[in-house]
Amino acid sequence: MKNLNGVKLGRNVVVEEDVLIEEGVEIGHNSVILKGTHIMKNSKIGNNCVIGIKPQGNNRMRGNESSTTLLISENVKIGNLVSIYSGTTIGQHVFIGDHASIRENVKIDQDTVVGRGAIIELNSTIGKACTIQTLAYVTGDTIIEDHVFIGPCVSMSNDKYMGKSPYELKGPVIKKGASIGNNATLLPGVKIDNDSVVGAGSVVTKDVQNNSTVIGNPARLL
């Protein structure tokens, strides 16, 4: 790695104009840092990442007024082959695993873990000290509060009619301290309340109350 003014750059790194990289940052081989990105002190980015992607689409996709700035806060660790879009904010001490994808207008608060291959779609908010495990899919317009656990391969949806009828897209709301087991499915707009548990493989079609445990398809109170 080359050490330039306190920043370590691997081979074939591309840094576009209007990028701010603070001291102590390390960027791995073949990674691309696009215009409008701000990477704060002591953060580490792996190999073959693309950081600061501008959203694109076609006439069948909804428009999205996204900020052109991507902020990666201090002491963030990003794995290999990760893609992160502009308009997103990554909080301090966040860990993002290999192959993860994080879309535009996402906010991830401090100390959260985003696992290998997880996908966080646009306009979603994730609180402090959450765990989003391997291959989890967080749909667009989802709210996840602090200290939430999302198990491997959890899937969420935000379109009640699957594109057949007009519907305001609305992802699940997962409240503080809730836990979602492996391979669970959360339907659009459901609320998983504080400290509740969704069992592995469950399909949640209705709201889950505080401190409740639900299992099955459809999910029912245990």
Coordinates of C-alpha atoms in Angstrom, one line a residue, residues 4-170:
L4 CA -0.1 9.4 1.1
N5 CA -0.6 12.1 3.8
G6 CA -1.6 9.5 6.4
V7 CA -3.9 7.6 4.0
K8 CA -3.0 4.1 2.8
L9 CA -4.0 3.2 -0.7
G10 CA -3.8 -0.2 -2.3
R11 CA -2.9 -0.9 -6.0
N12 CA -5.2 0.5 -8.7
V13 CA -7.4 2.6 -6.3
V14 CA -9.5 5.2 -8.1
V15 CA -10.4 8.4 -6.2
E16 CA -12.5 10.9 -8.1
E17 CA -12.6 14.6 -7.5
D18 CA -14.6 16.1 -4.7
V19 CA -13.7 13.3 -2.3
L20 CA -12.5 13.9 1.3
I21 CA -10.5 11.2 2.9
E22 CA -9.2 11.8 6.5
E23 CA -6.0 10.6 8.1
G24 CA -5.7 7.0 9.1
V25 CA -8.0 5.7 6.4
E26 CA -7.0 2.5 4.5
I27 CA -8.4 1.6 1.1
G28 CA -7.8 -1.9 -0.5
H29 CA -6.7 -2.9 -4.0
N30 CA -8.9 -2.0 -7.0
S31 CA -11.5 0.0 -5.0
V32 CA -13.3 3.0 -6.5
I33 CA -14.2 6.1 -4.4
L34 CA -16.7 8.2 -6.3
K35 CA -17.4 11.9 -6.3
G36 CA -19.0 13.3 -3.1
T37 CA -17.7 10.7 -0.7
H38 CA -16.4 11.7 2.8
I39 CA -14.5 9.0 4.7
M40 CA -13.6 10.0 8.2
K41 CA -10.6 9.1 10.4
N42 CA -9.3 5.5 10.8
S43 CA -11.9 3.8 8.6
K44 CA -10.9 0.8 6.5
I45 CA -12.3 -0.2 3.1
G46 CA -11.5 -3.6 1.6
N47 CA -10.6 -4.7 -1.9
N48 CA -12.8 -4.2 -5.0
C49 CA -15.3 -2.0 -3.4
V50 CA -17.4 0.8 -5.1
I51 CA -18.2 3.6 -2.7
G52 CA -20.5 6.6 -3.5
I53 CA -22.5 5.1 -6.4
K54 CA -25.1 7.5 -7.9
P55 CA -28.6 5.9 -8.3
Q56 CA -29.9 5.0 -11.7
G57 CA -33.1 3.4 -13.0
N58 CA -35.7 3.3 -15.8
N59 CA -39.3 4.6 -16.3
R60 CA -40.8 1.7 -14.3
M61 CA -38.8 2.6 -11.2
R62 CA -39.7 5.3 -8.7
G63 CA -37.6 8.5 -8.7
N64 CA -35.5 9.2 -5.7
E65 CA -34.2 12.6 -4.7
S66 CA -30.9 11.5 -3.2
S67 CA -28.2 13.6 -1.7
T68 CA -25.0 13.4 -3.7
T69 CA -22.9 13.0 -0.5
L70 CA -21.9 9.7 1.2
L71 CA -20.6 10.0 4.7
I72 CA -18.6 7.2 6.3
S73 CA -17.9 8.1 9.9
E74 CA -14.8 7.3 12.0
N75 CA -13.6 3.7 12.6
V76 CA -15.9 2.1 10.1
K77 CA -14.7 -1.3 8.7
I78 CA -15.9 -2.3 5.3
G79 CA -15.1 -5.7 3.8
N80 CA -14.4 -6.7 0.2
L81 CA -16.7 -6.3 -2.9
V82 CA -19.0 -4.0 -1.0
S83 CA -21.2 -1.4 -2.9
I84 CA -22.5 1.7 -1.1
Y85 CA -24.6 4.4 -2.7
S86 CA -24.6 8.2 -2.4
G87 CA -26.9 9.9 0.0
T88 CA -26.2 7.4 2.8
T89 CA -24.7 7.9 6.2
I90 CA -22.7 5.2 8.0
G91 CA -22.2 5.8 11.8
Q92 CA -19.0 5.3 13.9
H93 CA -17.7 1.8 14.5
V94 CA -20.1 0.1 12.0
F95 CA -18.9 -3.1 10.4
I96 CA -20.0 -4.1 6.9
G97 CA -19.2 -7.6 5.7
D98 CA -18.0 -8.8 2.3
H99 CA -20.4 -8.6 -0.7
A100 CA -22.9 -6.3 1.2
S101 CA -24.9 -3.7 -0.7
I102 CA -26.3 -0.5 0.8
R103 CA -28.5 1.7 -1.3
E104 CA -29.1 5.5 -1.3
N105 CA -30.7 7.5 1.6
V106 CA -29.9 4.9 4.2
K107 CA -28.9 5.8 7.7
I108 CA -27.0 3.2 9.8
D109 CA -26.2 4.3 13.4
Q110 CA -23.1 3.5 15.4
D111 CA -21.8 0.0 16.4
T112 CA -24.1 -1.8 14.0
V113 CA -23.0 -5.0 12.1
V114 CA -24.2 -5.6 8.5
G115 CA -23.3 -9.2 7.7
R116 CA -21.8 -10.8 4.6
G117 CA -24.0 -10.5 1.5
A118 CA -26.8 -8.5 3.3
I119 CA -28.7 -6.0 1.3
I120 CA -30.1 -2.7 2.7
E121 CA -32.5 -1.0 0.3
L122 CA -33.2 2.7 -0.2
N123 CA -34.7 5.0 2.4
S124 CA -34.2 2.7 5.3
T125 CA -33.1 3.6 8.8
I126 CA -31.1 1.2 11.1
G127 CA -30.4 2.2 14.7
K128 CA -27.5 1.7 17.1
A129 CA -25.9 -1.7 17.9
C130 CA -28.1 -3.7 15.6
T131 CA -27.0 -7.0 14.0
I132 CA -28.1 -7.7 10.4
Q133 CA -26.8 -11.1 9.7
T134 CA -25.6 -12.9 6.5
L135 CA -27.8 -12.6 3.4
A136 CA -30.6 -10.7 5.2
Y137 CA -32.7 -8.6 2.9
V138 CA -33.9 -5.2 4.4
T139 CA -36.5 -3.8 1.9
G140 CA -36.8 -0.1 1.1
D141 CA -38.6 2.2 3.5
T142 CA -37.9 0.0 6.6
I143 CA -37.3 1.4 10.1
I144 CA -35.2 -0.7 12.5
E145 CA -34.6 0.8 15.9
D146 CA -31.7 0.2 18.3
H147 CA -30.4 -3.2 19.5
V148 CA -32.4 -5.2 17.0
F149 CA -31.2 -8.7 15.8
I150 CA -32.0 -9.8 12.3
G151 CA -31.0 -13.4 11.6
P152 CA -29.5 -14.9 8.5
C153 CA -31.7 -14.9 5.3
V154 CA -34.5 -12.9 6.8
S155 CA -36.6 -11.3 4.0
M156 CA -38.8 -8.2 4.1
S157 CA -41.2 -6.7 1.6
N158 CA -42.7 -3.2 1.1
D159 CA -45.3 -3.6 -1.7
K160 CA -48.6 -5.1 -0.5
Y161 CA -49.9 -5.7 -4.0
M162 CA -46.6 -6.7 -5.7
G163 CA -46.9 -3.9 -8.3
K164 CA -50.5 -4.8 -9.3
S165 CA -52.2 -1.8 -7.6
P166 CA -51.2 1.7 -6.4
Y167 CA -49.7 1.4 -2.9
E168 CA -47.5 3.7 -0.8
L169 CA -44.4 1.5 -0.4
K170 CA -43.9 0.8 3.3

